[in-house]
Coordinates of C-alpha atoms in Angstrom, one line a residue:
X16 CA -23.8 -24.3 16.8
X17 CA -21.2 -23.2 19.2
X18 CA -18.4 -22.6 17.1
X19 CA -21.0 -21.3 14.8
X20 CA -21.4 -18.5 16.7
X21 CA -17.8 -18.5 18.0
X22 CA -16.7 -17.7 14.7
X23 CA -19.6 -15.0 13.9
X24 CA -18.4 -12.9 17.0
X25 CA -14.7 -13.0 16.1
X26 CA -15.9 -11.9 12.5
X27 CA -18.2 -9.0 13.8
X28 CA -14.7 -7.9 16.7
X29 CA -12.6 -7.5 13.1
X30 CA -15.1 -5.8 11.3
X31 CA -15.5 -3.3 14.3
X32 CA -11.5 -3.2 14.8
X33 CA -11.0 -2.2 11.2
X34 CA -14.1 0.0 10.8
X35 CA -14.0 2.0 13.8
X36 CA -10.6 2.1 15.1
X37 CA -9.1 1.8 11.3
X38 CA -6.6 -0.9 12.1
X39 CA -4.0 -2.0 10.3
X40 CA -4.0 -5.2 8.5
X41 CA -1.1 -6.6 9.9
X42 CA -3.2 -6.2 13.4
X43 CA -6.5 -7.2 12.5
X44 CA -4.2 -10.3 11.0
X45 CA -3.0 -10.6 14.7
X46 CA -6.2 -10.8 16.1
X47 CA -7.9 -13.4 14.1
X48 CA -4.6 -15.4 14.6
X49 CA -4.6 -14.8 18.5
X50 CA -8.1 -15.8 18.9
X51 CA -7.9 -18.9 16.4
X52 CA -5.4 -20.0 19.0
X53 CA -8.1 -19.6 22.0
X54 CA -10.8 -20.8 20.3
X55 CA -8.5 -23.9 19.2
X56 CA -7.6 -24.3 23.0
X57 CA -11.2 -24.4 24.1
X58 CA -12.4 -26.6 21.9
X59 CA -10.1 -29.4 23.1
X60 CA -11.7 -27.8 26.6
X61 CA -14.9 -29.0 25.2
X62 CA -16.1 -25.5 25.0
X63 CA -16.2 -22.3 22.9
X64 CA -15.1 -18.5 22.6
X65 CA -19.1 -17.7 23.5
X66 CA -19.7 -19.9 26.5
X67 CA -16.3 -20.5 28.0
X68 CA -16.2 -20.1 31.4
X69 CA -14.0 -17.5 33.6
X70 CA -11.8 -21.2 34.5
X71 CA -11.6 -21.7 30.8
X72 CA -10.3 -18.5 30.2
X73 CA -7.6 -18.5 33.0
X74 CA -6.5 -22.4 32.3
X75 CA -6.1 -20.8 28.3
X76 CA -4.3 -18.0 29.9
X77 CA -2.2 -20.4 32.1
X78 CA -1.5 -22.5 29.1
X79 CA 0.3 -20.0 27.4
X80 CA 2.9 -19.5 29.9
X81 CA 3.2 -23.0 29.7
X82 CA 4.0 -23.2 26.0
X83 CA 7.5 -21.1 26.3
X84 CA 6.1 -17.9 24.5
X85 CA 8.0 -15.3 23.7
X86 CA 6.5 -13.0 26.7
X87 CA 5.2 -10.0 24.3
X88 CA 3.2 -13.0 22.5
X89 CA 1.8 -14.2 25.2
X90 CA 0.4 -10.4 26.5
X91 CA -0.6 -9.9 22.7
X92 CA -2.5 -13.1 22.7
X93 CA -4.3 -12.2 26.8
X94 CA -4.8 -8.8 25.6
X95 CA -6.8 -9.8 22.1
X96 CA -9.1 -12.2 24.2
X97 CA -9.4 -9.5 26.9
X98 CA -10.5 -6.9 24.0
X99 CA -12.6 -9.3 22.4
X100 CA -14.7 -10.2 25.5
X101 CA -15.2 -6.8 26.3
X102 CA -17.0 -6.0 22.3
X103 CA -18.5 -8.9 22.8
X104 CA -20.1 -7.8 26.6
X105 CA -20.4 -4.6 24.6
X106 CA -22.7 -5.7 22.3
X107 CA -25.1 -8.0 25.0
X108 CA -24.1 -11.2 24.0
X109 CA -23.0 -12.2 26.7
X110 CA -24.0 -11.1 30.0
X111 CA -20.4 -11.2 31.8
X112 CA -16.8 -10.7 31.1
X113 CA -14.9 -14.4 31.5
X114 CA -11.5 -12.9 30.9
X115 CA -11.9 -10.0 33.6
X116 CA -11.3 -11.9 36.8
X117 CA -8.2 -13.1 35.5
X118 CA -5.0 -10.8 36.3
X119 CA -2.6 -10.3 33.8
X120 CA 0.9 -11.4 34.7
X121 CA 3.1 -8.5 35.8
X122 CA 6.2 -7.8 34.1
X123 CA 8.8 -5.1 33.2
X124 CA 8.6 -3.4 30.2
X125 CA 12.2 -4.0 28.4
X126 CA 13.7 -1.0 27.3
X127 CA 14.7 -0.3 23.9
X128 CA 18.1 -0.9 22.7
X129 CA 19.5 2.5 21.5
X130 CA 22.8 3.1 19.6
X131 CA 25.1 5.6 20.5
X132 CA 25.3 8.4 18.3
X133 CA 29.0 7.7 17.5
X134 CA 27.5 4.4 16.5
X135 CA 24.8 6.1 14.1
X136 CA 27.6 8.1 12.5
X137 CA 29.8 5.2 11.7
X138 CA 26.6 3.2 10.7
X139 CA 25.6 5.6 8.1
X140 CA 29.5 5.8 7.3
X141 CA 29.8 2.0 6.2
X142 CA 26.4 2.8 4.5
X143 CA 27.6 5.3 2.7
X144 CA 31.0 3.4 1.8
X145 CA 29.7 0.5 -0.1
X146 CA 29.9 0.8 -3.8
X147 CA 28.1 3.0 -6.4
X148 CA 24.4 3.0 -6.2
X149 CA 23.5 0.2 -3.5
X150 CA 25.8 2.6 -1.0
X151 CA 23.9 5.9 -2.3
X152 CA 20.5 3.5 -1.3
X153 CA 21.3 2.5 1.7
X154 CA 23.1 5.6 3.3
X155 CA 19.8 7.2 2.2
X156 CA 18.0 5.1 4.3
X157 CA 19.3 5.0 7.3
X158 CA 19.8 8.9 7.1
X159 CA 15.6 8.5 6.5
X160 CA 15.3 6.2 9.2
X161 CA 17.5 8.1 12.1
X162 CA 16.3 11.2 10.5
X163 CA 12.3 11.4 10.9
X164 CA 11.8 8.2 13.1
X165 CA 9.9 6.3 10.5
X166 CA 8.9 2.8 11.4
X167 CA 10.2 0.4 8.5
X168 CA 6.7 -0.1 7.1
X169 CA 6.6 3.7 6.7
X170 CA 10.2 3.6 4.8
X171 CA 9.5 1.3 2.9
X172 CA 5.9 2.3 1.6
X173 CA 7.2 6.1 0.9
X174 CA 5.8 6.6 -2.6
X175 CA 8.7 8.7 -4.7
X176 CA 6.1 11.9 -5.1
X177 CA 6.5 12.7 -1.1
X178 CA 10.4 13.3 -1.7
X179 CA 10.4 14.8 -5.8
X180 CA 10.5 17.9 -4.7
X181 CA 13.0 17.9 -2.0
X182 CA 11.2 18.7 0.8
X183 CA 11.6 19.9 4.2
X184 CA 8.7 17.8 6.0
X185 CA 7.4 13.7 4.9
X186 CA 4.0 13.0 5.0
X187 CA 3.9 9.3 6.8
X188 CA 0.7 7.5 7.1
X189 CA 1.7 5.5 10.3
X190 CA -0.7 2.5 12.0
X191 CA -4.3 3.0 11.7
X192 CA -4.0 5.1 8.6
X193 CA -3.3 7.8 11.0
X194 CA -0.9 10.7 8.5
X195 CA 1.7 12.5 10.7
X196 CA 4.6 15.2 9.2
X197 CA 7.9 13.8 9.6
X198 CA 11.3 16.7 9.5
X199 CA 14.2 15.7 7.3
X200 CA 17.3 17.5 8.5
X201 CA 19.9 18.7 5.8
X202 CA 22.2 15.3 5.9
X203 CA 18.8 13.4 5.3
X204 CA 17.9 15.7 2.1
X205 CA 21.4 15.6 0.9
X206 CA 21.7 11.9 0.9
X207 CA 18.3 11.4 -0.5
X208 CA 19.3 14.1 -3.6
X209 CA 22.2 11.9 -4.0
X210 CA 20.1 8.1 -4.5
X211 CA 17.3 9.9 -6.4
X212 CA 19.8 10.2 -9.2
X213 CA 21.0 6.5 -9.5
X214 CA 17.1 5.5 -8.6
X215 CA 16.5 3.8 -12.1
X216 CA 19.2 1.2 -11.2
X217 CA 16.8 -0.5 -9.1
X218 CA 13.6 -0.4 -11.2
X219 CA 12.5 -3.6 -12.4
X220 CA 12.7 -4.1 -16.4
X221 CA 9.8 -2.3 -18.1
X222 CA 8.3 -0.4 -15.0
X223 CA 9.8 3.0 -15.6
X224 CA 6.4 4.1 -13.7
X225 CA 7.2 2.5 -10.6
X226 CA 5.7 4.7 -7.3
X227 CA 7.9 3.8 -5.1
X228 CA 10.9 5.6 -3.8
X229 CA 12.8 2.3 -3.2
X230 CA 12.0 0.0 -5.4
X231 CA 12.6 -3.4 -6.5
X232 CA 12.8 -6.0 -8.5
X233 CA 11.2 -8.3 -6.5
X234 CA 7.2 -9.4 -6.9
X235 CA 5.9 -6.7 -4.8
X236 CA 7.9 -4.1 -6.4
X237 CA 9.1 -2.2 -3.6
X238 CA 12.2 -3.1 -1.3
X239 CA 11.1 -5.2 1.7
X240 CA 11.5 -4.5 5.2
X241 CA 13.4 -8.2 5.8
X242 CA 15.9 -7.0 2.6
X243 CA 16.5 -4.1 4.7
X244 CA 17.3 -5.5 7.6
X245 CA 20.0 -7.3 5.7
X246 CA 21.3 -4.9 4.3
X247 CA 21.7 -2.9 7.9
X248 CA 23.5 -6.2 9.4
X249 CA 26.0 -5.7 6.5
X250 CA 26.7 -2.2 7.2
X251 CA 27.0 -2.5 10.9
X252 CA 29.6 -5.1 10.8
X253 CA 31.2 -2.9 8.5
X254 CA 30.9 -0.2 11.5
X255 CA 32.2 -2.7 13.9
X256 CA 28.9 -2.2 15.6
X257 CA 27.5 -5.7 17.0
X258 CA 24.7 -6.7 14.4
X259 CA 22.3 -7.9 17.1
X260 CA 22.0 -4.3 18.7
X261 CA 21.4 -3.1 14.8
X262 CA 17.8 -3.3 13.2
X263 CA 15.0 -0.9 11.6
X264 CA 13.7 0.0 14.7
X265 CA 16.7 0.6 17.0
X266 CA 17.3 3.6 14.9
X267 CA 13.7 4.8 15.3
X268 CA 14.4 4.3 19.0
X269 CA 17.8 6.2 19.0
X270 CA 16.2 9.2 17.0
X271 CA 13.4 9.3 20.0
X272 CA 16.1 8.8 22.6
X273 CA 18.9 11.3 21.2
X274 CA 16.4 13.7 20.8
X275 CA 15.2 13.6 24.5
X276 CA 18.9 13.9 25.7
X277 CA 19.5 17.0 23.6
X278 CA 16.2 18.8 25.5
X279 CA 13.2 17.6 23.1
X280 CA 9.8 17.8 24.7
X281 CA 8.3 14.5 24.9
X282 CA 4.7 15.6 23.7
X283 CA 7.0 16.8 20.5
X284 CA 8.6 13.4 20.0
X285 CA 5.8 11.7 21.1
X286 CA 3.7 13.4 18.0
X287 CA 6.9 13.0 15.5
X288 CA 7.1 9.2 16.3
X289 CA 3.1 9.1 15.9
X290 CA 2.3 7.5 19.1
X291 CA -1.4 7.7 20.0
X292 CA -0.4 7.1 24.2
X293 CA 1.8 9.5 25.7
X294 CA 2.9 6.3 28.0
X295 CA 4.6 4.7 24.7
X296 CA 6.6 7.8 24.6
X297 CA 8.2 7.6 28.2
X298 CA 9.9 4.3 28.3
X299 CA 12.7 6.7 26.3
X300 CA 12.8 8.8 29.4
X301 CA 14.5 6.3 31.2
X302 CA 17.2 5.7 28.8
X303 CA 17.6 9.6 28.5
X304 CA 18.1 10.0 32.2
X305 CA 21.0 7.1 32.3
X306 CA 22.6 9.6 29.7
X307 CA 22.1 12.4 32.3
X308 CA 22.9 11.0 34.8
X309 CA 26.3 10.6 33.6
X310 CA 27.0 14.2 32.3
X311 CA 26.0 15.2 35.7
X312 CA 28.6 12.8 37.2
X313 CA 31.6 13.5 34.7
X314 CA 30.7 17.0 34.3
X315 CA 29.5 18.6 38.1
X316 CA 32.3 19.7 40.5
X317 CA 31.0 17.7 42.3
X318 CA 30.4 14.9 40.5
X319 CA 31.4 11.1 41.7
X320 CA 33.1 10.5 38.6
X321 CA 35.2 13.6 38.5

């Protein structure tokens, strides 16, 4: 009967998560998983997700420090209970809040790794110096990707009527279904002009209708964001850049940061990079004031480093 109802809460939290705060699949995914792992740890507890105790709750919470978690997985996993309690006290059925007496663990957010932007330039270089048509590709997407700040999701979902008309400004739909405008500079325009024209050579046979603006001949049609990936290890090895440092996302993070460092307001790249908190948007302050820091030392008078 317990995990009866367990399960009927967890079911109603999802529905609620995707109906009223549109999210994403790939969350709502996150949070059935996250609290399949509770509700797996409180049954050996001899308890459930709807009458587990505040000691339940903190010897779960315990348990996954224990395991050797990756720490983000471990704050993802607190933080889906934690939300899931509170819908749950929300909706009166319970009368009390088990996870709230239990403090999260403190910890520093990591910063983002950045690339320089010598190391953009000679990343889209070796891009653009592979052969023929896979080099037109993938030049075009990192130019996309350091261009606008587009997650990899974004890139590679981009259906090819957003860019048939060479446009100025993308229309993303980011997390949450949530549509944002992103700006294409010139290089970014210029290198998509240039793939558009070999663009057939990646169609799959007999799907000369295919929406998407990178597609593929794999079974979803459409390049994936782990092909990608790939793709951008071979081309910063080819830059001499260190492969680890090089991924999808770093270059969203070095668009954010290089923008900051050249004066950018940070409600204007918190809006381009679609973040709904403003407090997502800072951690790139920090990495713009180290650059600061240093013109002001190599460049003042008076500077230290003179």
């Amino acid at each position: 009967m317990s995990a009866q109802t367990a399960e009927g809460w967890v079911e109603a939290f999802l529905e609620m998560m995707a109906v009223e705060r549109a999210a994403a699949r790939n969350t709502l995914t996150a949070y059935g998983k996250d609290l399949l792992d509770a509700q797996g740890f409180l049954a050996g507890q001899g308890t459930s997700l709807d009458d587990a105790a505040a000691e339940d709750i903190e010897a779960y919470f315990a348990e996954l420090g224990a395991r050797g978690l990756a720490p983000a997985t471990a704050a993802r996993r607190r933080a889906s209970v934690r939300q899931f309690y509170r819908f749950v006290l929300g909706e009166g059925w319970r009368t009390d809040d088990p996870s709230r007496r239990v403090d999260a663990p403190r910890k520093g957010r990591p910063l983002p790794r950045v690339l320089s932007r010598a190391e953009v330039d000679a990343l889209i270089a070796a891009a653009a110096a592979k052969d023929g048509a896979q080099g037109l590709r993938l030049a075009c997407m990192v130019e996309l990707l350091y261009a606008s700040g587009l997650r990899v999701s974004e890139l590679t979902a981009l259906p090819l009527a957003v860019l048939a008309r060479d446009p100025a400004y993308l229309i993303v739909k980011g997390k949450g279904g949530k549509e944002r405008l992103a700006p294409l500079n010139d290089a970014a325009r210029t290198a998509v002009k240039a793939y558009l024209e070999v663009r057939k050579i990646f169609l799959p046979k007999g799907d000369a209708a295919n929406p998407w603006l990178f597609p593929s001949r794999g079974k979803g049609g459409r390049l994936t964001p782990r092909r990608l990936a790939q793709l951008l290890d071979e081309a910063a090895r080819d830059a001499g850049v260190d492969p680890e440092r090089v991924s999808p996302h770093v270059l969203r993070h070095a668009f954010a940061t290089h923008l900051l460092e050249g004066g950018a307001d940070l409600r204007v790249v918190q809006t381009l990079l679609g973040h709904a908190d403003i407090a997502t948007t800072q951690i790139y302050t920090h990495l713009a004031s180290d650059h600061l820091r240093e013109v002001v030392e190599t460049k003042h008078p008076l500077g230290r480093k003179r």
